[in-house]
JSON list of C-alpha atoms in Angstrom, two decimals:
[
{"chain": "A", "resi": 1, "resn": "UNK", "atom": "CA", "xyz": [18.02, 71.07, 29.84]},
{"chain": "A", "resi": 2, "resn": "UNK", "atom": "CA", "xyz": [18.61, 71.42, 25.96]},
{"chain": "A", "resi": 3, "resn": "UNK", "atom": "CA", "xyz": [15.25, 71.83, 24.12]},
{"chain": "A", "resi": 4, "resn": "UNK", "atom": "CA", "xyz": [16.00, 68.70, 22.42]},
{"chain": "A", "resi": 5, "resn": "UNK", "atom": "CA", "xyz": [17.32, 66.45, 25.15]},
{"chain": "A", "resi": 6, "resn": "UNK", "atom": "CA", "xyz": [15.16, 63.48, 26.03]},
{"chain": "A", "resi": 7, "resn": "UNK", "atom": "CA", "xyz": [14.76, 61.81, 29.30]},
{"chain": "A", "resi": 8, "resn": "UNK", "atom": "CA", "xyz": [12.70, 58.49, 28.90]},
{"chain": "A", "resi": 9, "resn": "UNK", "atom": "CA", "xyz": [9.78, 57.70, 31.72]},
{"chain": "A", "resi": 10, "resn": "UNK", "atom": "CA", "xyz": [9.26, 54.63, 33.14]},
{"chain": "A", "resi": 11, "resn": "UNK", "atom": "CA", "xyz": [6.38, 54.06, 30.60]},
{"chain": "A", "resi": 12, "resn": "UNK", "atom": "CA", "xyz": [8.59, 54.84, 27.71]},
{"chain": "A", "resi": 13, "resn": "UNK", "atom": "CA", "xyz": [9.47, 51.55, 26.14]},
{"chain": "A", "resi": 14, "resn": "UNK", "atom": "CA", "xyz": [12.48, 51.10, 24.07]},
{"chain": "A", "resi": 15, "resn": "UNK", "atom": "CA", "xyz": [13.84, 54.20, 24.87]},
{"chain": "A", "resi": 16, "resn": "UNK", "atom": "CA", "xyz": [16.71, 53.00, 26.71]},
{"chain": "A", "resi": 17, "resn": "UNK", "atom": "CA", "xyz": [19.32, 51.15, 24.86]},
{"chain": "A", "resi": 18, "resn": "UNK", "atom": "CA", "xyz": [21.08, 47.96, 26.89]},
{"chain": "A", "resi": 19, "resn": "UNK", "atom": "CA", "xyz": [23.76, 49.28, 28.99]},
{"chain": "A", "resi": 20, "resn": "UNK", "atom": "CA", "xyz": [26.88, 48.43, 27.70]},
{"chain": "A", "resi": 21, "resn": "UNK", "atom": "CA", "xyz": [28.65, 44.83, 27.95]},
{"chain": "A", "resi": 22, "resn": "UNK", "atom": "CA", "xyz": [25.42, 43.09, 28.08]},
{"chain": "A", "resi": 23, "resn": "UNK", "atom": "CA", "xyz": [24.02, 41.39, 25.07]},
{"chain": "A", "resi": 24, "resn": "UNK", "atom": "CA", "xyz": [21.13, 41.96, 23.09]},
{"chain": "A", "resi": 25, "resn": "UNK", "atom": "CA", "xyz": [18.18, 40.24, 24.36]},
{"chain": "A", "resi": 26, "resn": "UNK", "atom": "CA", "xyz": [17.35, 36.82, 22.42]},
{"chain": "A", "resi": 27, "resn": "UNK", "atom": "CA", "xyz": [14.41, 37.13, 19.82]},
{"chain": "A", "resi": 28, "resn": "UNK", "atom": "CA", "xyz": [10.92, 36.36, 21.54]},
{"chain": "A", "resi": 29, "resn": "UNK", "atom": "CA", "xyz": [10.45, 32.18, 21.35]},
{"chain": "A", "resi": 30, "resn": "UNK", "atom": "CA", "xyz": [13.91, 31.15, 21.23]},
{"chain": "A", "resi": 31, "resn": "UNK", "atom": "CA", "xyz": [15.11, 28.37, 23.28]},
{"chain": "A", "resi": 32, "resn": "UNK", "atom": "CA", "xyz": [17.60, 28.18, 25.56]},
{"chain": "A", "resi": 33, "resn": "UNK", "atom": "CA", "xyz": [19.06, 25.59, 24.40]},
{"chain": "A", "resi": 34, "resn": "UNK", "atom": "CA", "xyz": [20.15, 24.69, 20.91]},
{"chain": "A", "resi": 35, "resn": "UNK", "atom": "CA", "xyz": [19.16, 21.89, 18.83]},
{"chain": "A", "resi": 36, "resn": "UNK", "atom": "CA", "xyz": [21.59, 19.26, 19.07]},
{"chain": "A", "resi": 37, "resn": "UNK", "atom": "CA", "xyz": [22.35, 19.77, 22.72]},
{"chain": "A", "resi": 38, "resn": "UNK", "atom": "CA", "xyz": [21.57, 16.40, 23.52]},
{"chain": "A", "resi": 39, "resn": "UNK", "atom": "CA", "xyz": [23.19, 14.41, 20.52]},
{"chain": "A", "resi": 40, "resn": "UNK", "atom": "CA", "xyz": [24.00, 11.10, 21.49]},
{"chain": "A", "resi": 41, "resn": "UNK", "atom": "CA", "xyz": [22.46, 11.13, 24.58]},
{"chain": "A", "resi": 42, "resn": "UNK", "atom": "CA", "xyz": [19.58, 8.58, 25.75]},
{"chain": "A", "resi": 43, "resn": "UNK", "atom": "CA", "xyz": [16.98, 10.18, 28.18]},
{"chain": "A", "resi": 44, "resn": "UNK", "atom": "CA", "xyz": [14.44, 8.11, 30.20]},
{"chain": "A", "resi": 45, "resn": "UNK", "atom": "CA", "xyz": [11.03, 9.91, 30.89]},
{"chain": "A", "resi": 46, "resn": "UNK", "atom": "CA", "xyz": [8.46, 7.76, 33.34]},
{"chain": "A", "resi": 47, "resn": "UNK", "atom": "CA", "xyz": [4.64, 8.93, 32.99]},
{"chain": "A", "resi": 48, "resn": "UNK", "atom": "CA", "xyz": [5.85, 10.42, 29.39]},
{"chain": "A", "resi": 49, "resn": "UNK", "atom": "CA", "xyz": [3.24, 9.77, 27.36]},
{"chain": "A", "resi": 50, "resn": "UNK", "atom": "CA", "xyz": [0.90, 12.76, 28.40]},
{"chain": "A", "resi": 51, "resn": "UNK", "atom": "CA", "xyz": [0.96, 15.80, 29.83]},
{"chain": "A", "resi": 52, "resn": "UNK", "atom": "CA", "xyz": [4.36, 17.72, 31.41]},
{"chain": "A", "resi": 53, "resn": "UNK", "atom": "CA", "xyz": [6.37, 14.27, 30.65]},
{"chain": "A", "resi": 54, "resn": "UNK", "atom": "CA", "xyz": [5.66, 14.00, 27.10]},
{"chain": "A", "resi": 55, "resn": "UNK", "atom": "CA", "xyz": [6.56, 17.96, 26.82]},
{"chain": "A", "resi": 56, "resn": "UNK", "atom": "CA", "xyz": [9.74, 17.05, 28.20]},
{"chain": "A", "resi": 57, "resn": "UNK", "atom": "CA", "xyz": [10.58, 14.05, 26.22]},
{"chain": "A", "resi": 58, "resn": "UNK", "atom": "CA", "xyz": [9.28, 15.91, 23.31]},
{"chain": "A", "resi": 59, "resn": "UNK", "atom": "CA", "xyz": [11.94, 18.88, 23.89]},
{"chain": "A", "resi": 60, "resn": "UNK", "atom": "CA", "xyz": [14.62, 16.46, 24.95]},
{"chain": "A", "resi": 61, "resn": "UNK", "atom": "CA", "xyz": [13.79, 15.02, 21.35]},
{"chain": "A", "resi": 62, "resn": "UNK", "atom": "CA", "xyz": [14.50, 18.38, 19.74]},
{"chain": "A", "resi": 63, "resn": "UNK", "atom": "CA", "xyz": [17.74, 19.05, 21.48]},
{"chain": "A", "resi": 64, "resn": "UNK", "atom": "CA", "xyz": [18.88, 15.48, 19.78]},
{"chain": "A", "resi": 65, "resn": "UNK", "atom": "CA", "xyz": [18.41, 12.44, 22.27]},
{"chain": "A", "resi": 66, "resn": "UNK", "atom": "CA", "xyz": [17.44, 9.68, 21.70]},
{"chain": "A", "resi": 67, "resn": "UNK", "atom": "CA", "xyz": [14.18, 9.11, 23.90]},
{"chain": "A", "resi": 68, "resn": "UNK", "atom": "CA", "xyz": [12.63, 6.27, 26.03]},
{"chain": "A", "resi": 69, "resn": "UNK", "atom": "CA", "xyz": [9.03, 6.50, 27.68]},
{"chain": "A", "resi": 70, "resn": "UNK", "atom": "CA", "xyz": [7.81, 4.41, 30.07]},
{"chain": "A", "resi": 71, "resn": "UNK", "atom": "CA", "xyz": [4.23, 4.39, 30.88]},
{"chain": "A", "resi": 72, "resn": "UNK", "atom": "CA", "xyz": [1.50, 1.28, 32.23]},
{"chain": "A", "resi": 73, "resn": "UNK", "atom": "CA", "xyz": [-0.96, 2.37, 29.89]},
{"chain": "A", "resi": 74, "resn": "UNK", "atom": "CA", "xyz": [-0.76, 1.06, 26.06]},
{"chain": "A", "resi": 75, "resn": "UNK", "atom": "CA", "xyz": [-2.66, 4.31, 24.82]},
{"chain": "A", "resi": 76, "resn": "UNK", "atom": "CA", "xyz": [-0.35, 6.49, 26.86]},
{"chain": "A", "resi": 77, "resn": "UNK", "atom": "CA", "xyz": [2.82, 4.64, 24.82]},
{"chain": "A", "resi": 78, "resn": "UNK", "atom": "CA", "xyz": [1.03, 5.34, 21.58]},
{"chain": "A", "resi": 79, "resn": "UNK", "atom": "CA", "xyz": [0.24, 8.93, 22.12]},
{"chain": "A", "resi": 80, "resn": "UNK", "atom": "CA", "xyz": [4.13, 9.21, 22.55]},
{"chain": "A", "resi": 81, "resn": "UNK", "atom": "CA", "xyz": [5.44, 7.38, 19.64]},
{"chain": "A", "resi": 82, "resn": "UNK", "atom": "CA", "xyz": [2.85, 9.46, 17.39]},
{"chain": "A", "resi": 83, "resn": "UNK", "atom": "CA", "xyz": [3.68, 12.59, 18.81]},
{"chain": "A", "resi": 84, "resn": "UNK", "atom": "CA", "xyz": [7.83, 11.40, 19.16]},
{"chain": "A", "resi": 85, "resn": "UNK", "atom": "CA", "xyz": [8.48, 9.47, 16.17]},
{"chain": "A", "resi": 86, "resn": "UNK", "atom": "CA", "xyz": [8.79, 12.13, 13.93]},
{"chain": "A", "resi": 87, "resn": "UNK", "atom": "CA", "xyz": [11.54, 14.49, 16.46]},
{"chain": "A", "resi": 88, "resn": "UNK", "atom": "CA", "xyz": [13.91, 11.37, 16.43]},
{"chain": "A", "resi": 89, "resn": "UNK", "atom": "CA", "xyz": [14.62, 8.62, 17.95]},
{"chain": "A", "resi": 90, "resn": "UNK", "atom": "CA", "xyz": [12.07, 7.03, 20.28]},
{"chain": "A", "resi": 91, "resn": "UNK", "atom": "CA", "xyz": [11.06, 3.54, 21.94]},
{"chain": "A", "resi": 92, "resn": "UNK", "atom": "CA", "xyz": [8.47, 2.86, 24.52]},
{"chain": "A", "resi": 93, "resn": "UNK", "atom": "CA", "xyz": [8.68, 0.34, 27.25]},
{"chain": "A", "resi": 94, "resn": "UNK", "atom": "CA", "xyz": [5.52, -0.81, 29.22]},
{"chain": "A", "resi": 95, "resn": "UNK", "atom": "CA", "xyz": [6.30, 0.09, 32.89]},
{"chain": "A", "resi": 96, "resn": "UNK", "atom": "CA", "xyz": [4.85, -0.10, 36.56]},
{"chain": "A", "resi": 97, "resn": "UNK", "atom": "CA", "xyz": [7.19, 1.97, 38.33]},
{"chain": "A", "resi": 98, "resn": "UNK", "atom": "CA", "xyz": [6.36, 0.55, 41.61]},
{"chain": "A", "resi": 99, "resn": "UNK", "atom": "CA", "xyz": [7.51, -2.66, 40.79]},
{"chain": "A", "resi": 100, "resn": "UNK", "atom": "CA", "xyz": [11.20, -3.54, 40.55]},
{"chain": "A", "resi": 101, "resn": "UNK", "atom": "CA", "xyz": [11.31, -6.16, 38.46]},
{"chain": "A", "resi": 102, "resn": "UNK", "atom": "CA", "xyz": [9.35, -3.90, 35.71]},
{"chain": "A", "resi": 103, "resn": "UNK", "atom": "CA", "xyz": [11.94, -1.37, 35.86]},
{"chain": "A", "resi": 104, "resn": "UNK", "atom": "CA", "xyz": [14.86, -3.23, 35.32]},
{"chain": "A", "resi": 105, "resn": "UNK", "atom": "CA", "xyz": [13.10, -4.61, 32.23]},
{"chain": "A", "resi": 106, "resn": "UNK", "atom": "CA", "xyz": [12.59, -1.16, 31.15]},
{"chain": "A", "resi": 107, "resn": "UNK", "atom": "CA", "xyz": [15.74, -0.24, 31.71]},
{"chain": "A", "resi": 108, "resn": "UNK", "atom": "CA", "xyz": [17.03, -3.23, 29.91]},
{"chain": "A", "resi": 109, "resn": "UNK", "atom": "CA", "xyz": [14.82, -2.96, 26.73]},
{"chain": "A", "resi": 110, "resn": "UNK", "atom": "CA", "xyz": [16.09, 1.00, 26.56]},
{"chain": "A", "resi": 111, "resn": "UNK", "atom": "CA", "xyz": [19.99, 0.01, 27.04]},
{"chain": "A", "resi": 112, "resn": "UNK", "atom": "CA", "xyz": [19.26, -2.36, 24.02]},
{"chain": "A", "resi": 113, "resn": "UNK", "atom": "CA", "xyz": [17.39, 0.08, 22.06]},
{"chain": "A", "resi": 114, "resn": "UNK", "atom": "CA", "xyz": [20.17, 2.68, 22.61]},
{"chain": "A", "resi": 115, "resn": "UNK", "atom": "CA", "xyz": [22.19, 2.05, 25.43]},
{"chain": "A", "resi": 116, "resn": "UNK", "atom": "CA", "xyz": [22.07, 3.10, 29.16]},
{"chain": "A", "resi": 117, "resn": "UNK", "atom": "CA", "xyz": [20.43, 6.45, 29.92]},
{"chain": "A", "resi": 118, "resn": "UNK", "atom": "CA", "xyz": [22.28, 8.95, 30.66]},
{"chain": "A", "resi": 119, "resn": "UNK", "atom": "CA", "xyz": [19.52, 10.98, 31.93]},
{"chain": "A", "resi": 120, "resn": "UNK", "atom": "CA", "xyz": [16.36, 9.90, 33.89]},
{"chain": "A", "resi": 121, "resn": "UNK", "atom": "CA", "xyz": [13.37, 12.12, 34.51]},
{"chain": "A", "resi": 122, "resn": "UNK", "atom": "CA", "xyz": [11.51, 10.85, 37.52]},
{"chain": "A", "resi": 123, "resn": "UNK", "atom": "CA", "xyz": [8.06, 12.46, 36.37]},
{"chain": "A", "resi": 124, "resn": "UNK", "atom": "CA", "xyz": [5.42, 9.76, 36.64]},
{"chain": "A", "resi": 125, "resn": "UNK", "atom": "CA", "xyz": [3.29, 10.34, 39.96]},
{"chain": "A", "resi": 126, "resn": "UNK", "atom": "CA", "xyz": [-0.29, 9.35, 40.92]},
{"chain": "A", "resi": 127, "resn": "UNK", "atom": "CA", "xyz": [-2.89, 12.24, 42.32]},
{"chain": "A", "resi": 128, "resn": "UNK", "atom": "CA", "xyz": [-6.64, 13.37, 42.60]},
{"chain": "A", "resi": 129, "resn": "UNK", "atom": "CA", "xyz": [-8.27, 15.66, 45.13]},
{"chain": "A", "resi": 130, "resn": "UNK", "atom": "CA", "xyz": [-9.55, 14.79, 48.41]},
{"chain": "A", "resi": 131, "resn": "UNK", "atom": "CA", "xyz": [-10.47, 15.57, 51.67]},
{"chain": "A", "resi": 132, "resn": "UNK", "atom": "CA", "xyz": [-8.10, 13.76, 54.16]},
{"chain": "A", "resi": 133, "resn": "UNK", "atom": "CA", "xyz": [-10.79, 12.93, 56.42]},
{"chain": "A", "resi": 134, "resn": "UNK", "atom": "CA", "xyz": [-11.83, 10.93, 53.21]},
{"chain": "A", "resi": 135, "resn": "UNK", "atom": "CA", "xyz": [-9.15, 9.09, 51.84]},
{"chain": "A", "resi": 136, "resn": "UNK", "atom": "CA", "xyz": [-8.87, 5.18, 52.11]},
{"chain": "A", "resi": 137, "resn": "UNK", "atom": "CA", "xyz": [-6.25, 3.42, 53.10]},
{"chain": "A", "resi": 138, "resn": "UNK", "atom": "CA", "xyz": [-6.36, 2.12, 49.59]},
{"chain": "A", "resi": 139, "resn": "UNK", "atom": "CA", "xyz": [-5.89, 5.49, 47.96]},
{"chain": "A", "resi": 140, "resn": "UNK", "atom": "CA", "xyz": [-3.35, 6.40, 50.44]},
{"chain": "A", "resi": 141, "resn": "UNK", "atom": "CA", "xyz": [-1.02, 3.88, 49.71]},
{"chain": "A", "resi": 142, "resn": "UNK", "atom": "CA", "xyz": [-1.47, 3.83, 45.68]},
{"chain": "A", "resi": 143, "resn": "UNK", "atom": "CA", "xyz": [-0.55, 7.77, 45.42]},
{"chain": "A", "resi": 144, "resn": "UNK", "atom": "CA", "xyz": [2.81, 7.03, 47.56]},
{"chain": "A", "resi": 145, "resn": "UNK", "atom": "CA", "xyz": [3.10, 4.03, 45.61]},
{"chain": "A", "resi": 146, "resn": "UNK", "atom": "CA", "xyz": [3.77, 5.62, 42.63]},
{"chain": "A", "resi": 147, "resn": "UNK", "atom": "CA", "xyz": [4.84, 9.32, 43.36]},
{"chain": "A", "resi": 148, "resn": "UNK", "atom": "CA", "xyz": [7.73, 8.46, 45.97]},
{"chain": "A", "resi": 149, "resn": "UNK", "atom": "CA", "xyz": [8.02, 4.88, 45.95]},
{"chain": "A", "resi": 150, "resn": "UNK", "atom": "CA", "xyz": [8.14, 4.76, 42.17]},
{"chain": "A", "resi": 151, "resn": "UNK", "atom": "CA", "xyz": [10.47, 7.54, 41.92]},
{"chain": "A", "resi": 152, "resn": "UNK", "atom": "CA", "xyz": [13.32, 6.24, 44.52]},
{"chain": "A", "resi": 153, "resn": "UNK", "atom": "CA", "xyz": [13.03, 2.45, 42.73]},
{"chain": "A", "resi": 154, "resn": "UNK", "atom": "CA", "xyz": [13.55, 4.51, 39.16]},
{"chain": "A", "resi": 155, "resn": "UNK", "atom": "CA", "xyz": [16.32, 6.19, 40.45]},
{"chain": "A", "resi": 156, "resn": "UNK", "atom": "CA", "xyz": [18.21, 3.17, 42.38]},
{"chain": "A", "resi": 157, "resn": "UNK", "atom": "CA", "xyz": [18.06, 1.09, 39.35]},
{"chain": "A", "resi": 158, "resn": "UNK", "atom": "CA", "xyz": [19.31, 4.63, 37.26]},
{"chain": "A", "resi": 159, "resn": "UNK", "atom": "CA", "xyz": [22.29, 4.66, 39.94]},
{"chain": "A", "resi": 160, "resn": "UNK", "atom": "CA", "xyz": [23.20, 1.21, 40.43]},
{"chain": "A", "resi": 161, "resn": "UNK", "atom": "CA", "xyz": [24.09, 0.85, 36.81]},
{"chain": "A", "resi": 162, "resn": "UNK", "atom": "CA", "xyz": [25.90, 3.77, 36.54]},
{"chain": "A", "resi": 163, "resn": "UNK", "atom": "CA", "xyz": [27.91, 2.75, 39.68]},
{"chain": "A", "resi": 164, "resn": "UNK", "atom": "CA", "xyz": [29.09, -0.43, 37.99]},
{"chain": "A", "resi": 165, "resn": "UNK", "atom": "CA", "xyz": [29.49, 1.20, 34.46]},
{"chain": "A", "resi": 166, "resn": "UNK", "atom": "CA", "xyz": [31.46, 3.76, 36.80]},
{"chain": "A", "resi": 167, "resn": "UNK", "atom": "CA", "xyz": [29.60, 6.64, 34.75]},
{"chain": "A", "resi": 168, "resn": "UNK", "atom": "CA", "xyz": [28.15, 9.95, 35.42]},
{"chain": "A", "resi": 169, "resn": "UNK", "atom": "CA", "xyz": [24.20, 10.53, 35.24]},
{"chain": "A", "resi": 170, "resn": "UNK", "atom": "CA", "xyz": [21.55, 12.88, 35.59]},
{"chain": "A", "resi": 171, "resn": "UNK", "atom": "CA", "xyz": [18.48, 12.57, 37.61]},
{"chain": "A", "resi": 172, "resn": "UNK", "atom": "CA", "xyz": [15.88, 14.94, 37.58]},
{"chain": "A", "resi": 173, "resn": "UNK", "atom": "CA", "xyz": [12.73, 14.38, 40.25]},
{"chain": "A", "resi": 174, "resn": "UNK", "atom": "CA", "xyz": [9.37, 16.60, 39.31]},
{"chain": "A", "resi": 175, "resn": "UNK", "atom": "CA", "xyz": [8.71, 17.99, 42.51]},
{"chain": "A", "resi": 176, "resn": "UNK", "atom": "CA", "xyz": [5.22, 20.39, 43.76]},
{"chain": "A", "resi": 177, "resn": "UNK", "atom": "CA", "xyz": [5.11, 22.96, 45.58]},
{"chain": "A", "resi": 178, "resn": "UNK", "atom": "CA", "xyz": [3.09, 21.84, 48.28]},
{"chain": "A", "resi": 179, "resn": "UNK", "atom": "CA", "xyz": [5.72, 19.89, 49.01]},
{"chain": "A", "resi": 180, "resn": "UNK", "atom": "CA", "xyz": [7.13, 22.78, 51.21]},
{"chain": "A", "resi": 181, "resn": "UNK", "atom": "CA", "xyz": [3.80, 24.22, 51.94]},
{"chain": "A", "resi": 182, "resn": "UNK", "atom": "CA", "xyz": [1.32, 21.50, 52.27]},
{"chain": "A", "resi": 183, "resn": "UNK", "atom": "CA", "xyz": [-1.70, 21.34, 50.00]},
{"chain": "A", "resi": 184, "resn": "UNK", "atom": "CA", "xyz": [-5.15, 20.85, 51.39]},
{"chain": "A", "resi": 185, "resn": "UNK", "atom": "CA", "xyz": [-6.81, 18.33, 49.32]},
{"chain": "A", "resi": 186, "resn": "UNK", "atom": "CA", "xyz": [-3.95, 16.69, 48.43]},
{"chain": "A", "resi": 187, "resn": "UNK", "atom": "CA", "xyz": [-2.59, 15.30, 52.06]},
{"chain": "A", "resi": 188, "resn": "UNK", "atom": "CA", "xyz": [-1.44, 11.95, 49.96]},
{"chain": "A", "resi": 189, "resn": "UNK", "atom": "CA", "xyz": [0.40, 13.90, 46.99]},
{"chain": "A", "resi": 190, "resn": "UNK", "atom": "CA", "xyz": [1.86, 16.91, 48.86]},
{"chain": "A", "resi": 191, "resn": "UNK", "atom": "CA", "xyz": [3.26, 14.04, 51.56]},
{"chain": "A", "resi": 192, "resn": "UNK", "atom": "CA", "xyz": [4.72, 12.07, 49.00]},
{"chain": "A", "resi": 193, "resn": "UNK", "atom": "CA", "xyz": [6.26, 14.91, 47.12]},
{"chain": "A", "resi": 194, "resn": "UNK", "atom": "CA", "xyz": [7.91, 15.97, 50.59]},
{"chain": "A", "resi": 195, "resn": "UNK", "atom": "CA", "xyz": [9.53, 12.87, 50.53]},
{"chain": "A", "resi": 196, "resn": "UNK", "atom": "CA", "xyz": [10.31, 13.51, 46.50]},
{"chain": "A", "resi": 197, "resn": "UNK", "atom": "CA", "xyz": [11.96, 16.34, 47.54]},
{"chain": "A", "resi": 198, "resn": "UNK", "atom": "CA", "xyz": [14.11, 14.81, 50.58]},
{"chain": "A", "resi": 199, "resn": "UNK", "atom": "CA", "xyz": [15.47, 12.15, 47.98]},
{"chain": "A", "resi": 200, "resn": "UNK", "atom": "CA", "xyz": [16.69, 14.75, 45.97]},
{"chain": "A", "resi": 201, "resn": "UNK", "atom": "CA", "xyz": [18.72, 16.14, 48.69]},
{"chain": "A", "resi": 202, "resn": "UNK", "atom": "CA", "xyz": [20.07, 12.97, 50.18]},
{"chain": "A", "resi": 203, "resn": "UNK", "atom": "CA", "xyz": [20.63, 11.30, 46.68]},
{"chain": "A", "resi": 204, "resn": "UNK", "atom": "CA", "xyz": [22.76, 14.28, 45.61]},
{"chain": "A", "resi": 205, "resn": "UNK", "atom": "CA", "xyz": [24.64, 14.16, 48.34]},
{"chain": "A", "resi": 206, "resn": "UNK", "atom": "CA", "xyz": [25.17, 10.36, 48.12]},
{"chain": "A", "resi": 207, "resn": "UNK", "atom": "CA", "xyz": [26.12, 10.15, 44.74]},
{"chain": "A", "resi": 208, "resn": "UNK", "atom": "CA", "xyz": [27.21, 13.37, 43.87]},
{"chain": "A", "resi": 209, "resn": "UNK", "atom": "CA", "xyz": [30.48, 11.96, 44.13]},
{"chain": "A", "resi": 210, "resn": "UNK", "atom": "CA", "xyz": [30.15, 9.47, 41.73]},
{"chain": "A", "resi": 211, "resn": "UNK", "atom": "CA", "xyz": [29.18, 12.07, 39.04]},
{"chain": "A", "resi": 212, "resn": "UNK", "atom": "CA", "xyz": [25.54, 11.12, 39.37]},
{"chain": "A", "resi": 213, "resn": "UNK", "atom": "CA", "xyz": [23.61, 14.45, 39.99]},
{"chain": "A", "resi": 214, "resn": "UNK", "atom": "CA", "xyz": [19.99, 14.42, 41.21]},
{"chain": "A", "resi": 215, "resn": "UNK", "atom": "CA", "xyz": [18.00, 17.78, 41.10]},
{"chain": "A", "resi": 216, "resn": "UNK", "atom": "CA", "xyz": [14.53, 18.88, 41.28]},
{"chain": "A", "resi": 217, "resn": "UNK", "atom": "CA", "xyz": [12.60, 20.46, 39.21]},
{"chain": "A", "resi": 218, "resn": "UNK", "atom": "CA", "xyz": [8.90, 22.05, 39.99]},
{"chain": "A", "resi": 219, "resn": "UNK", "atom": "CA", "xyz": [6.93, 23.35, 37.79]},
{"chain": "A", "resi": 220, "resn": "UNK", "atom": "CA", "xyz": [4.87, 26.06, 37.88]}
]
């Protein structure tokens, strides 16, 4: 080997150029997405007044929709028009996804606002820890209430309107990972995110063909 040839180790960073063909890597913090992505869309977020849903509506905001939250709580609404309002457009509809009747409201006071969704994120859920053994009846039944009750009645109401418009739509159901795996502590959640989860694969298959997808998305 030449005295002045150089062979990089593995702990010899930047070294190595990218092989050619490939691209450059993006700078650190970009987005995958650019701004304006979502220009004259309208985006539904349940629960999205805190927490993972407001990040989403918050970044659906920045890639140019036009943004509807629906929460129950007033402060929860609040929080997301302060932290919205000044990303673009944004309305807030008081909502208790596990009753019908309140989500076709909802969905009614964001098709005035700006028109039917085109997407709907299914992120509202119910949860706290607890031993199975401990659970109520009670507690049982409000967590699947709201976490897979809640998120088929969003989505029926998302599809059935985009099955008369004859339009396509997105739906996008926040899943867990206990879902697959179980969660001790969490016998309530983790059930009623398996069932999350099974929506998402009979719904796309349903209405797939209608050009209404349904995916899943789970963080972590």
């Amino acid at each position: 080997m030449a005295a002045d040839e150089h062979h990089p180790q593995s702990g010899d960073r930047g070294a190595v150029d990218a092989p050619p063909g490939l691209p450059a890597p993006p700078p650190l913090g970009s987005s995958a997405l650019p701004a304006g992505t979502y220009d004259g869309k309208v985006v539904l977020v349940t629960g999205g007044g805190t927490g993972l849903g407001k990040a989403i509506a918050a970044e659906f905001a920045r890639l140019g929709a036009s943004v509807v939250v629906a929460s129950r709580k007033p402060e929860h609404l609040a929080a997301a028009e302060e932290a919205l309002g000044a990303l673009g457009p944004v309305c807030t509809v008081s909502c208790d996804i596990r009753d019908a009747e309140q989500i076709a409201a909802a969905f009614d006071a964001a098709t005035t606002a700006f028109g039917l969704p085109d997407v709907l994120v299914n992120n509202a859920a119910a949860n706290f820890p607890s031993p199975a053994e401990d659970l109520s009846p009670n507690a049982w039944r409000t967590v699947v209430d709201i976490t897979l009750n809640g998120t088929y009645l969003c989505a029926r109401e998302f599809a059935r309107r985009h099955l008369e418009a004859g339009t396509p739509g997105s739906i996008v159901n926040v899943g867990a990972s206990y879902a697959w795996t179980g969660g001790p502590g969490f016998a309530h959640s983790a059930a009623a995110k398996a069932g999350v989860k099974n929506l998402v694969e009979t719904l796309a298959v349903e209405w797939g063909p209608y050009g209404i997808q349904v995916n899943g998305l789970v963080p972590g």
